[in-house]
Amino acid sequence: MNRQEEMRHVLNDTRITFSDFRKFQLLILACIGVVGFFAVLAFMDAYVAWQALLINTLFFTGISYAGLMYSVIFTITDAYWGRSMKRIAEAMAAFMPIGMILFFVLFLGVVRSRSCYPYQSGMAELSVLCAAQYRRVAFGVGHGLSVCPQFRPPGYWSGAGIGTRQLSERTGNSFTEKYRDNDSEMEASYYKNKRLAPWLGVAYALLSSLIAFDWMMSIDQEWFSTMFGVQYLVSNLMGAGATLIIMCALFRKRLKLENYITLDRFHDICKLTFALGLLWTYMIFSQVIIIWYANLPEETPYLMMRLKSKEWGRCFG
């Protein structure tokens, strides 16, 4: 079996399909989440509802595009050990269109409720508020639109009208009209990915940092940190690494990938995730030591409220 036949065999045997019962279960869980959100919004506290949606959106969307960054890392570093995990890492980006929708919901809801951010007081000008919220949602929408066409369901264009279908056909033909043999295409794809990957890495670092500053750090208007963006970036990569390990462990036997995702590969990805965990710990320690060494008492409430809280106090003694 040559390389091309082996690749075709692996691709055909690693397709994941969900049964109707599994789809029904996922739909029920999604409905429970939607009903729970609106219940808290209507009968309890709108502030809690919007903040819960905000943090969960940032968390899962962050893991989604951080998973895509693992593919970028594997490409930039020529990490051959990561090739067997590259498809799984790229598959995490399928959540990004959903994240785009959630960002849009947050944009509309936060502007209307004016209860999520401290600067949304009655004294704030509506034009300034809308400009700030538009800047926030632009990042989320941009992330989602960049990958949304790649994850449309089969037959999507067939029901979207003749004009849209023709546009889809022309777009598809533009990618395949100059297709050469498999080896030439693989070589061309390799060099194109090598040129594109660094730019994607820089864009990820910049946009994720700005999202952390603009969407998360501004919740506490009296506290700021120039390291907060890096902390958010590293935590996303760490979470995506842990997710990648779990997904590889689940798919390894189910898709018969024991010969590709070996124990040595698990060892490598676990070491990388552990290193990111150490980097995240270093960033948190650096934040604390700066506050202590520079004698900044106004910065301590943000940390003390979290270190002494009921939920996190047990972790820090």
PDB file of C-alpha atoms in Angstrom:
ATOM      1  CA  MET A   1       0.000   0.000   0.000  1.00  0.00           C
ATOM      2  CA  ASN A   2       1.547   3.308  -1.110  1.00  0.00           C
ATOM      3  CA  ARG A   3       1.222   6.569   0.819  1.00  0.00           C
ATOM      4  CA  GLN A   4      -1.723   7.869  -1.208  1.00  0.00           C
ATOM      5  CA  GLU A   5      -3.735   4.686  -0.685  1.00  0.00           C
ATOM      6  CA  GLU A   6      -2.864   4.682   3.009  1.00  0.00           C
ATOM      7  CA  MET A   7      -4.061   8.278   3.392  1.00  0.00           C
ATOM      8  CA  ARG A   8      -7.313   7.492   1.575  1.00  0.00           C
ATOM      9  CA  HIS A   9      -7.828   4.442   3.784  1.00  0.00           C
ATOM     10  CA  VAL A  10      -7.300   6.474   6.968  1.00  0.00           C
ATOM     11  CA  LEU A  11      -9.633   9.264   5.811  1.00  0.00           C
ATOM     12  CA  ASN A  12     -12.398   6.835   4.903  1.00  0.00           C
ATOM     13  CA  ASP A  13     -12.139   4.934   8.181  1.00  0.00           C
ATOM     14  CA  THR A  14     -12.016   7.957  10.496  1.00  0.00           C
ATOM     15  CA  ARG A  15     -15.346   9.572   9.735  1.00  0.00           C
ATOM     16  CA  ILE A  16     -17.385  10.268  12.852  1.00  0.00           C
ATOM     17  CA  THR A  17     -21.173  10.054  12.688  1.00  0.00           C
ATOM     18  CA  PHE A  18     -23.709  10.525  15.460  1.00  0.00           C
ATOM     19  CA  SER A  19     -26.767   8.356  15.843  1.00  0.00           C
ATOM     20  CA  ASP A  20     -30.217   9.938  15.938  1.00  0.00           C
ATOM     21  CA  PHE A  21     -30.464   9.147  19.642  1.00  0.00           C
ATOM     22  CA  ARG A  22     -27.144  10.897  20.337  1.00  0.00           C
ATOM     23  CA  LYS A  23     -28.268  13.924  18.350  1.00  0.00           C
ATOM     24  CA  PHE A  24     -31.498  13.965  20.359  1.00  0.00           C
ATOM     25  CA  GLN A  25     -29.523  13.874  23.610  1.00  0.00           C
ATOM     26  CA  LEU A  26     -27.360  16.803  22.521  1.00  0.00           C
ATOM     27  CA  LEU A  27     -30.456  18.730  21.470  1.00  0.00           C
ATOM     28  CA  ILE A  28     -32.040  18.147  24.890  1.00  0.00           C
ATOM     29  CA  LEU A  29     -28.897  19.409  26.640  1.00  0.00           C
ATOM     30  CA  ALA A  30     -28.846  22.504  24.436  1.00  0.00           C
ATOM     31  CA  CYS A  31     -32.510  23.186  25.215  1.00  0.00           C
ATOM     32  CA  ILE A  32     -31.837  22.818  28.953  1.00  0.00           C
ATOM     33  CA  GLY A  33     -29.060  25.403  28.677  1.00  0.00           C
ATOM     34  CA  VAL A  34     -31.233  27.865  26.748  1.00  0.00           C
ATOM     35  CA  VAL A  35     -34.185  27.446  29.136  1.00  0.00           C
ATOM     36  CA  GLY A  36     -31.887  27.813  32.152  1.00  0.00           C
ATOM     37  CA  PHE A  37     -30.394  31.028  30.772  1.00  0.00           C
ATOM     38  CA  PHE A  38     -33.781  32.631  30.137  1.00  0.00           C
ATOM     39  CA  ALA A  39     -35.068  31.445  33.532  1.00  0.00           C
ATOM     40  CA  VAL A  40     -32.203  33.179  35.344  1.00  0.00           C
ATOM     41  CA  LEU A  41     -32.614  36.212  33.098  1.00  0.00           C
ATOM     42  CA  ALA A  42     -36.337  36.521  33.808  1.00  0.00           C
ATOM     43  CA  PHE A  43     -36.737  35.420  37.425  1.00  0.00           C
ATOM     44  CA  MET A  44     -33.374  35.880  39.138  1.00  0.00           C
ATOM     45  CA  ASP A  45     -30.577  38.268  38.168  1.00  0.00           C
ATOM     46  CA  ALA A  46     -29.881  39.527  34.644  1.00  0.00           C
ATOM     47  CA  TYR A  47     -26.337  40.449  35.706  1.00  0.00           C
ATOM     48  CA  VAL A  48     -25.568  36.831  36.638  1.00  0.00           C
ATOM     49  CA  ALA A  49     -27.174  35.482  33.451  1.00  0.00           C
ATOM     50  CA  TRP A  50     -25.231  37.700  31.072  1.00  0.00           C
ATOM     51  CA  GLN A  51     -21.936  37.221  32.894  1.00  0.00           C
ATOM     52  CA  ALA A  52     -22.381  33.433  32.889  1.00  0.00           C
ATOM     53  CA  LEU A  53     -23.053  33.496  29.144  1.00  0.00           C
ATOM     54  CA  LEU A  54     -20.090  35.818  28.599  1.00  0.00           C
ATOM     55  CA  ILE A  55     -17.576  33.696  30.515  1.00  0.00           C
ATOM     56  CA  ASN A  56     -18.767  30.426  28.962  1.00  0.00           C
ATOM     57  CA  THR A  57     -18.665  31.925  25.469  1.00  0.00           C
ATOM     58  CA  LEU A  58     -15.133  33.202  25.975  1.00  0.00           C
ATOM     59  CA  PHE A  59     -14.024  29.906  27.510  1.00  0.00           C
ATOM     60  CA  PHE A  60     -15.322  27.527  24.844  1.00  0.00           C
ATOM     61  CA  THR A  61     -14.613  29.858  21.922  1.00  0.00           C
ATOM     62  CA  GLY A  62     -11.098  30.350  23.288  1.00  0.00           C
ATOM     63  CA  ILE A  63     -10.520  26.602  23.357  1.00  0.00           C
ATOM     64  CA  SER A  64     -11.947  26.383  19.839  1.00  0.00           C
ATOM     65  CA  TYR A  65      -9.499  28.721  18.149  1.00  0.00           C
ATOM     66  CA  ALA A  66      -6.654  27.630  20.447  1.00  0.00           C
ATOM     67  CA  GLY A  67      -7.175  24.135  19.045  1.00  0.00           C
ATOM     68  CA  LEU A  68      -6.656  25.596  15.593  1.00  0.00           C
ATOM     69  CA  MET A  69      -3.458  27.186  16.911  1.00  0.00           C
ATOM     70  CA  TYR A  70      -2.099  23.739  17.736  1.00  0.00           C
ATOM     71  CA  SER A  71      -2.230  23.008  14.024  1.00  0.00           C
ATOM     72  CA  VAL A  72      -0.359  26.278  13.458  1.00  0.00           C
ATOM     73  CA  ILE A  73       2.246  25.278  16.062  1.00  0.00           C
ATOM     74  CA  PHE A  74       2.716  21.858  14.466  1.00  0.00           C
ATOM     75  CA  THR A  75       3.183  23.530  11.070  1.00  0.00           C
ATOM     76  CA  ILE A  76       5.640  26.219  12.175  1.00  0.00           C
ATOM     77  CA  THR A  77       7.821  23.841  14.183  1.00  0.00           C
ATOM     78  CA  ASP A  78       7.633  20.932  11.708  1.00  0.00           C
ATOM     79  CA  ALA A  79       6.470  18.749  14.585  1.00  0.00           C
ATOM     80  CA  TYR A  80       6.060  15.404  12.862  1.00  0.00           C
ATOM     81  CA  TRP A  81       4.819  13.856  16.094  1.00  0.00           C
ATOM     82  CA  GLY A  82       1.783  16.144  15.952  1.00  0.00           C
ATOM     83  CA  ARG A  83       0.617  15.193  12.479  1.00  0.00           C
ATOM     84  CA  SER A  84      -1.544  12.367  13.771  1.00  0.00           C
ATOM     85  CA  MET A  85      -3.369  14.855  16.031  1.00  0.00           C
ATOM     86  CA  LYS A  86      -3.559  17.725  13.567  1.00  0.00           C
ATOM     87  CA  ARG A  87      -6.976  16.863  12.130  1.00  0.00           C
ATOM     88  CA  ILE A  88      -8.485  16.572  15.595  1.00  0.00           C
ATOM     89  CA  ALA A  89      -6.995  19.921  16.620  1.00  0.00           C
ATOM     90  CA  GLU A  90      -8.362  21.600  13.496  1.00  0.00           C
ATOM     91  CA  ALA A  91     -11.790  20.063  14.116  1.00  0.00           C
ATOM     92  CA  MET A  92     -12.118  22.160  17.290  1.00  0.00           C
ATOM     93  CA  ALA A  93     -12.582  25.201  15.055  1.00  0.00           C
ATOM     94  CA  ALA A  94     -16.039  23.858  14.139  1.00  0.00           C
ATOM     95  CA  PHE A  95     -17.364  25.597  17.269  1.00  0.00           C
ATOM     96  CA  MET A  96     -16.268  29.035  16.063  1.00  0.00           C
ATOM     97  CA  PRO A  97     -19.427  29.795  14.022  1.00  0.00           C
ATOM     98  CA  ILE A  98     -21.474  28.986  17.142  1.00  0.00           C
ATOM     99  CA  GLY A  99     -19.191  31.290  19.110  1.00  0.00           C
ATOM    100  CA  MET A 100     -19.886  33.996  16.537  1.00  0.00           C
ATOM    101  CA  ILE A 101     -23.630  33.656  17.152  1.00  0.00           C
ATOM    102  CA  LEU A 102     -23.128  33.789  20.925  1.00  0.00           C
ATOM    103  CA  PHE A 103     -20.990  36.923  20.600  1.00  0.00           C
ATOM    104  CA  PHE A 104     -23.773  38.542  18.584  1.00  0.00           C
ATOM    105  CA  VAL A 105     -26.332  37.568  21.254  1.00  0.00           C
ATOM    106  CA  LEU A 106     -24.055  39.062  23.903  1.00  0.00           C
ATOM    107  CA  PHE A 107     -23.697  42.239  21.878  1.00  0.00           C
ATOM    108  CA  LEU A 108     -27.449  42.729  21.646  1.00  0.00           C
ATOM    109  CA  GLY A 109     -28.189  41.615  25.200  1.00  0.00           C
ATOM    110  CA  VAL A 110     -25.475  43.577  26.970  1.00  0.00           C
ATOM    111  CA  VAL A 111     -26.329  46.798  25.132  1.00  0.00           C
ATOM    112  CA  ARG A 112     -30.017  46.391  25.945  1.00  0.00           C
ATOM    113  CA  SER A 113     -29.725  45.269  29.569  1.00  0.00           C
ATOM    114  CA  ARG A 114     -26.824  47.611  30.450  1.00  0.00           C
ATOM    115  CA  SER A 115     -26.119  45.400  33.470  1.00  0.00           C
ATOM    116  CA  CYS A 116     -22.897  43.550  32.693  1.00  0.00           C
ATOM    117  CA  TYR A 117     -20.190  46.209  32.741  1.00  0.00           C
ATOM    118  CA  PRO A 118     -19.721  48.948  35.376  1.00  0.00           C
ATOM    119  CA  TYR A 119     -19.388  51.720  32.804  1.00  0.00           C
ATOM    120  CA  GLN A 120     -22.904  50.943  31.535  1.00  0.00           C
ATOM    121  CA  SER A 121     -24.360  53.409  34.008  1.00  0.00           C
ATOM    122  CA  GLY A 122     -26.909  56.065  33.258  1.00  0.00           C
ATOM    123  CA  MET A 123     -24.149  58.619  32.858  1.00  0.00           C
ATOM    124  CA  ALA A 124     -22.527  56.747  29.970  1.00  0.00           C
ATOM    125  CA  GLU A 125     -23.315  58.073  26.529  1.00  0.00           C
ATOM    126  CA  LEU A 126     -25.134  55.544  24.379  1.00  0.00           C
ATOM    127  CA  SER A 127     -22.870  56.265  21.415  1.00  0.00           C
ATOM    128  CA  VAL A 128     -19.753  55.468  23.444  1.00  0.00           C
ATOM    129  CA  LEU A 129     -21.394  52.320  24.810  1.00  0.00           C
ATOM    130  CA  CYS A 130     -22.451  51.080  21.390  1.00  0.00           C
ATOM    131  CA  ALA A 131     -18.989  51.784  19.986  1.00  0.00           C
ATOM    132  CA  ALA A 132     -17.383  49.736  22.752  1.00  0.00           C
ATOM    133  CA  GLN A 133     -19.811  46.848  22.269  1.00  0.00           C
ATOM    134  CA  TYR A 134     -19.404  46.946  18.496  1.00  0.00           C
ATOM    135  CA  ARG A 135     -15.634  46.708  18.875  1.00  0.00           C
ATOM    136  CA  ARG A 136     -16.112  43.646  21.078  1.00  0.00           C
ATOM    137  CA  VAL A 137     -18.485  41.803  18.818  1.00  0.00           C
ATOM    138  CA  ALA A 138     -16.334  42.557  15.754  1.00  0.00           C
ATOM    139  CA  PHE A 139     -13.630  40.230  17.068  1.00  0.00           C
ATOM    140  CA  GLY A 140     -16.063  37.368  17.661  1.00  0.00           C
ATOM    141  CA  VAL A 141     -17.874  37.809  14.357  1.00  0.00           C
ATOM    142  CA  GLY A 142     -14.580  38.017  12.484  1.00  0.00           C
ATOM    143  CA  HIS A 143     -13.405  34.738  14.022  1.00  0.00           C
ATOM    144  CA  GLY A 144     -16.659  32.993  13.154  1.00  0.00           C
ATOM    145  CA  LEU A 145     -16.951  34.296   9.605  1.00  0.00           C
ATOM    146  CA  SER A 146     -13.416  33.189   8.812  1.00  0.00           C
ATOM    147  CA  VAL A 147     -14.293  29.509   9.242  1.00  0.00           C
ATOM    148  CA  CYS A 148     -18.090  29.407   8.939  1.00  0.00           C
ATOM    149  CA  PRO A 149     -18.143  28.418   5.230  1.00  0.00           C
ATOM    150  CA  GLN A 150     -15.801  25.523   5.928  1.00  0.00           C
ATOM    151  CA  PHE A 151     -18.207  23.825   8.347  1.00  0.00           C
ATOM    152  CA  ARG A 152     -21.558  24.144   6.572  1.00  0.00           C
ATOM    153  CA  PRO A 153     -23.659  20.953   6.664  1.00  0.00           C
ATOM    154  CA  PRO A 154     -23.882  18.699   3.589  1.00  0.00           C
ATOM    155  CA  GLY A 155     -26.496  19.906   1.129  1.00  0.00           C
ATOM    156  CA  TYR A 156     -26.542  23.404   2.600  1.00  0.00           C
ATOM    157  CA  TRP A 157     -26.095  25.178  -0.677  1.00  0.00           C
ATOM    158  CA  SER A 158     -28.673  22.990  -2.444  1.00  0.00           C
ATOM    159  CA  GLY A 159     -31.451  24.625  -0.481  1.00  0.00           C
ATOM    160  CA  ALA A 160     -30.052  28.138  -0.507  1.00  0.00           C
ATOM    161  CA  GLY A 161     -31.130  29.136  -4.006  1.00  0.00           C
ATOM    162  CA  ILE A 162     -29.813  28.780  -7.545  1.00  0.00           C
ATOM    163  CA  GLY A 163     -27.613  31.876  -7.375  1.00  0.00           C
ATOM    164  CA  THR A 164     -25.966  30.778  -4.164  1.00  0.00           C
ATOM    165  CA  ARG A 165     -25.434  27.269  -5.515  1.00  0.00           C
ATOM    166  CA  GLN A 166     -23.781  28.635  -8.649  1.00  0.00           C
ATOM    167  CA  LEU A 167     -21.539  30.820  -6.522  1.00  0.00           C
ATOM    168  CA  SER A 168     -20.587  27.764  -4.483  1.00  0.00           C
ATOM    169  CA  GLU A 169     -19.796  25.778  -7.635  1.00  0.00           C
ATOM    170  CA  ARG A 170     -17.634  28.564  -9.048  1.00  0.00           C
ATOM    171  CA  THR A 171     -15.795  28.852  -5.745  1.00  0.00           C
ATOM    172  CA  GLY A 172     -15.197  25.103  -5.602  1.00  0.00           C
ATOM    173  CA  ASN A 173     -14.021  24.996  -9.223  1.00  0.00           C
ATOM    174  CA  SER A 174     -11.537  27.787  -8.540  1.00  0.00           C
ATOM    175  CA  PHE A 175      -9.833  25.520  -6.014  1.00  0.00           C
ATOM    176  CA  THR A 176      -9.747  22.420  -8.221  1.00  0.00           C
ATOM    177  CA  GLU A 177      -9.301  23.682 -11.798  1.00  0.00           C
ATOM    178  CA  LYS A 178      -5.487  23.752 -11.492  1.00  0.00           C
ATOM    179  CA  TYR A 179      -5.214  20.595  -9.421  1.00  0.00           C
ATOM    180  CA  ARG A 180      -2.123  18.562 -10.237  1.00  0.00           C
ATOM    181  CA  ASP A 181      -0.996  15.164  -9.044  1.00  0.00           C
ATOM    182  CA  ASN A 182      -1.161  14.317  -5.361  1.00  0.00           C
ATOM    183  CA  ASP A 183       2.557  14.734  -4.595  1.00  0.00           C
ATOM    184  CA  SER A 184       2.725  18.169  -6.227  1.00  0.00           C
ATOM    185  CA  GLU A 185      -0.374  19.340  -4.385  1.00  0.00           C
ATOM    186  CA  MET A 186       0.988  18.103  -1.061  1.00  0.00           C
ATOM    187  CA  GLU A 187       4.251  19.979  -1.616  1.00  0.00           C
ATOM    188  CA  ALA A 188       2.459  23.183  -2.650  1.00  0.00           C
ATOM    189  CA  SER A 189       0.107  22.917   0.324  1.00  0.00           C
ATOM    190  CA  TYR A 190       3.054  22.421   2.674  1.00  0.00           C
ATOM    191  CA  TYR A 191       4.805  25.625   1.580  1.00  0.00           C
ATOM    192  CA  LYS A 192       1.577  27.638   1.587  1.00  0.00           C
ATOM    193  CA  ASN A 193       0.828  26.494   5.126  1.00  0.00           C
ATOM    194  CA  LYS A 194       4.374  27.374   6.198  1.00  0.00           C
ATOM    195  CA  ARG A 195       3.882  30.932   4.916  1.00  0.00           C
ATOM    196  CA  LEU A 196       0.386  31.334   6.355  1.00  0.00           C
ATOM    197  CA  ALA A 197       0.942  29.793   9.795  1.00  0.00           C
ATOM    198  CA  PRO A 198       3.124  32.586  11.284  1.00  0.00           C
ATOM    199  CA  TRP A 199       0.580  35.225  10.307  1.00  0.00           C
ATOM    200  CA  LEU A 200      -2.211  33.205  11.899  1.00  0.00           C
ATOM    201  CA  GLY A 201      -0.143  32.869  15.069  1.00  0.00           C
ATOM    202  CA  VAL A 202       0.446  36.628  15.276  1.00  0.00           C
ATOM    203  CA  ALA A 203      -3.230  37.357  14.589  1.00  0.00           C
ATOM    204  CA  TYR A 204      -4.270  34.878  17.282  1.00  0.00           C
ATOM    205  CA  ALA A 205      -1.958  36.418  19.876  1.00  0.00           C
ATOM    206  CA  LEU A 206      -3.134  39.948  19.079  1.00  0.00           C
ATOM    207  CA  LEU A 207      -6.872  39.310  18.838  1.00  0.00           C
ATOM    208  CA  SER A 208      -7.125  36.980  21.835  1.00  0.00           C
ATOM    209  CA  SER A 209      -5.284  39.529  23.985  1.00  0.00           C
ATOM    210  CA  LEU A 210      -7.594  42.331  22.864  1.00  0.00           C
ATOM    211  CA  ILE A 211     -10.644  40.157  23.516  1.00  0.00           C
ATOM    212  CA  ALA A 212      -9.383  39.468  27.042  1.00  0.00           C
ATOM    213  CA  PHE A 213      -8.860  43.167  27.718  1.00  0.00           C
ATOM    214  CA  ASP A 214     -12.090  44.372  26.144  1.00  0.00           C
ATOM    215  CA  TRP A 215     -14.551  41.618  27.078  1.00  0.00           C
ATOM    216  CA  MET A 216     -13.235  40.254  30.385  1.00  0.00           C
ATOM    217  CA  MET A 217     -10.954  42.706  32.160  1.00  0.00           C
ATOM    218  CA  SER A 218     -13.401  45.587  31.756  1.00  0.00           C
ATOM    219  CA  ILE A 219     -15.939  43.731  33.929  1.00  0.00           C
ATOM    220  CA  ASP A 220     -13.921  45.028  36.894  1.00  0.00           C
ATOM    221  CA  GLN A 221     -13.437  48.629  35.849  1.00  0.00           C
ATOM    222  CA  GLU A 222     -11.101  49.537  38.727  1.00  0.00           C
ATOM    223  CA  TRP A 223      -8.545  46.789  38.033  1.00  0.00           C
ATOM    224  CA  PHE A 224      -6.259  46.360  35.053  1.00  0.00           C
ATOM    225  CA  SER A 225      -3.229  44.292  34.124  1.00  0.00           C
ATOM    226  CA  THR A 226      -1.034  44.374  31.053  1.00  0.00           C
ATOM    227  CA  MET A 227      -0.421  40.631  31.504  1.00  0.00           C
ATOM    228  CA  PHE A 228      -4.104  39.702  31.452  1.00  0.00           C
ATOM    229  CA  GLY A 229      -4.158  39.153  27.683  1.00  0.00           C
ATOM    230  CA  VAL A 230      -1.213  36.757  27.838  1.00  0.00           C
ATOM    231  CA  GLN A 231      -2.822  34.905  30.746  1.00  0.00           C
ATOM    232  CA  TYR A 232      -5.997  34.423  28.704  1.00  0.00           C
ATOM    233  CA  LEU A 233      -3.997  33.307  25.647  1.00  0.00           C
ATOM    234  CA  VAL A 234      -1.963  30.748  27.594  1.00  0.00           C
ATOM    235  CA  SER A 235      -5.013  29.432  29.460  1.00  0.00           C
ATOM    236  CA  ASN A 236      -6.776  28.860  26.129  1.00  0.00           C
ATOM    237  CA  LEU A 237      -3.808  26.905  24.790  1.00  0.00           C
ATOM    238  CA  MET A 238      -3.632  24.883  27.999  1.00  0.00           C
ATOM    239  CA  GLY A 239      -7.359  24.101  27.854  1.00  0.00           C
ATOM    240  CA  ALA A 240      -7.146  23.190  24.176  1.00  0.00           C
ATOM    241  CA  GLY A 241      -4.209  20.883  24.923  1.00  0.00           C
ATOM    242  CA  ALA A 242      -6.187  19.084  27.621  1.00  0.00           C
ATOM    243  CA  THR A 243      -9.181  18.829  25.267  1.00  0.00           C
ATOM    244  CA  LEU A 244      -6.958  17.453  22.513  1.00  0.00           C
ATOM    245  CA  ILE A 245      -5.586  14.786  24.858  1.00  0.00           C
ATOM    246  CA  ILE A 246      -9.099  13.698  25.869  1.00  0.00           C
ATOM    247  CA  MET A 247     -10.357  13.619  22.278  1.00  0.00           C
ATOM    248  CA  CYS A 248      -7.342  11.630  21.084  1.00  0.00           C
ATOM    249  CA  ALA A 249      -7.837   9.139  23.912  1.00  0.00           C
ATOM    250  CA  LEU A 250     -11.514   8.705  22.964  1.00  0.00           C
ATOM    251  CA  PHE A 251     -10.948   8.437  19.209  1.00  0.00           C
ATOM    252  CA  ARG A 252      -7.809   6.286  19.352  1.00  0.00           C
ATOM    253  CA  LYS A 253      -9.619   2.974  19.813  1.00  0.00           C
ATOM    254  CA  ARG A 254     -12.934   3.959  18.302  1.00  0.00           C
ATOM    255  CA  LEU A 255     -11.329   4.937  14.980  1.00  0.00           C
ATOM    256  CA  LYS A 256      -8.522   2.340  15.177  1.00  0.00           C
ATOM    257  CA  LEU A 257      -5.721   4.898  15.257  1.00  0.00           C
ATOM    258  CA  GLU A 258      -3.390   3.000  17.584  1.00  0.00           C
ATOM    259  CA  ASN A 259      -0.693   2.892  14.898  1.00  0.00           C
ATOM    260  CA  TYR A 260      -0.826   6.678  14.431  1.00  0.00           C
ATOM    261  CA  ILE A 261      -1.644   8.136  17.867  1.00  0.00           C
ATOM    262  CA  THR A 262       0.889   6.138  19.842  1.00  0.00           C
ATOM    263  CA  LEU A 263       1.806   6.362  23.515  1.00  0.00           C
ATOM    264  CA  ASP A 264       4.879   8.386  22.548  1.00  0.00           C
ATOM    265  CA  ARG A 265       2.596  10.938  20.878  1.00  0.00           C
ATOM    266  CA  PHE A 266       0.519  11.134  24.059  1.00  0.00           C
ATOM    267  CA  HIS A 267       3.706  11.695  26.020  1.00  0.00           C
ATOM    268  CA  ASP A 268       4.696  14.574  23.728  1.00  0.00           C
ATOM    269  CA  ILE A 269       1.345  16.389  23.846  1.00  0.00           C
ATOM    270  CA  CYS A 270       1.122  15.901  27.617  1.00  0.00           C
ATOM    271  CA  LYS A 271       4.578  17.445  28.059  1.00  0.00           C
ATOM    272  CA  LEU A 272       3.539  20.434  25.950  1.00  0.00           C
ATOM    273  CA  THR A 273       0.328  20.902  27.956  1.00  0.00           C
ATOM    274  CA  PHE A 274       2.260  20.601  31.217  1.00  0.00           C
ATOM    275  CA  ALA A 275       4.718  23.260  30.008  1.00  0.00           C
ATOM    276  CA  LEU A 276       1.818  25.592  29.224  1.00  0.00           C
ATOM    277  CA  GLY A 277       0.454  24.956  32.722  1.00  0.00           C
ATOM    278  CA  LEU A 278       3.807  25.984  34.192  1.00  0.00           C
ATOM    279  CA  LEU A 279       3.809  29.117  32.028  1.00  0.00           C
ATOM    280  CA  TRP A 280       0.290  30.002  33.204  1.00  0.00           C
ATOM    281  CA  THR A 281       1.370  29.517  36.835  1.00  0.00           C
ATOM    282  CA  TYR A 282       4.384  31.740  36.217  1.00  0.00           C
ATOM    283  CA  MET A 283       2.135  34.476  34.812  1.00  0.00           C
ATOM    284  CA  ILE A 284      -0.134  34.388  37.870  1.00  0.00           C
ATOM    285  CA  PHE A 285       2.869  34.460  40.217  1.00  0.00           C
ATOM    286  CA  SER A 286       4.321  37.389  38.268  1.00  0.00           C
ATOM    287  CA  GLN A 287       1.043  39.256  38.710  1.00  0.00           C
ATOM    288  CA  VAL A 288       1.092  38.733  42.481  1.00  0.00           C
ATOM    289  CA  ILE A 289       4.768  39.586  42.946  1.00  0.00           C
ATOM    290  CA  ILE A 290       4.420  42.831  40.973  1.00  0.00           C
ATOM    291  CA  ILE A 291       1.574  43.939  43.233  1.00  0.00           C
ATOM    292  CA  TRP A 292       3.601  43.034  46.334  1.00  0.00           C
ATOM    293  CA  TYR A 293       6.966  44.420  45.206  1.00  0.00           C
ATOM    294  CA  ALA A 294       5.579  47.708  43.831  1.00  0.00           C
ATOM    295  CA  ASN A 295       3.300  48.149  46.873  1.00  0.00           C
ATOM    296  CA  LEU A 296       0.042  48.535  44.948  1.00  0.00           C
ATOM    297  CA  PRO A 297      -2.682  48.013  47.563  1.00  0.00           C
ATOM    298  CA  GLU A 298      -5.394  49.160  45.149  1.00  0.00           C
ATOM    299  CA  GLU A 299      -4.681  46.048  43.051  1.00  0.00           C
ATOM    300  CA  THR A 300      -5.127  43.531  45.877  1.00  0.00           C
ATOM    301  CA  PRO A 301      -8.977  43.382  46.098  1.00  0.00           C
ATOM    302  CA  TYR A 302      -9.222  41.739  42.672  1.00  0.00           C
ATOM    303  CA  LEU A 303      -6.984  38.857  43.771  1.00  0.00           C
ATOM    304  CA  MET A 304      -8.116  38.599  47.390  1.00  0.00           C
ATOM    305  CA  MET A 305     -11.788  38.320  46.442  1.00  0.00           C
ATOM    306  CA  ARG A 306     -10.882  35.282  44.348  1.00  0.00           C
ATOM    307  CA  LEU A 307      -8.328  33.714  46.678  1.00  0.00           C
ATOM    308  CA  LYS A 308     -10.676  33.953  49.678  1.00  0.00           C
ATOM    309  CA  SER A 309     -13.923  33.079  47.922  1.00  0.00           C
ATOM    310  CA  LYS A 310     -15.908  30.017  48.912  1.00  0.00           C
ATOM    311  CA  GLU A 311     -15.381  28.386  45.518  1.00  0.00           C
ATOM    312  CA  TRP A 312     -11.608  28.917  45.212  1.00  0.00           C
ATOM    313  CA  GLY A 313     -10.513  29.337  48.823  1.00  0.00           C
ATOM    314  CA  ARG A 314      -9.957  25.586  49.273  1.00  0.00           C
ATOM    315  CA  CYS A 315      -7.430  25.581  46.430  1.00  0.00           C
ATOM    316  CA  PHE A 316      -5.276  28.257  48.064  1.00  0.00           C
ATOM    317  CA  GLY A 317      -5.681  27.232  51.707  1.00  0.00           C
TER     318      GLY A 317
END
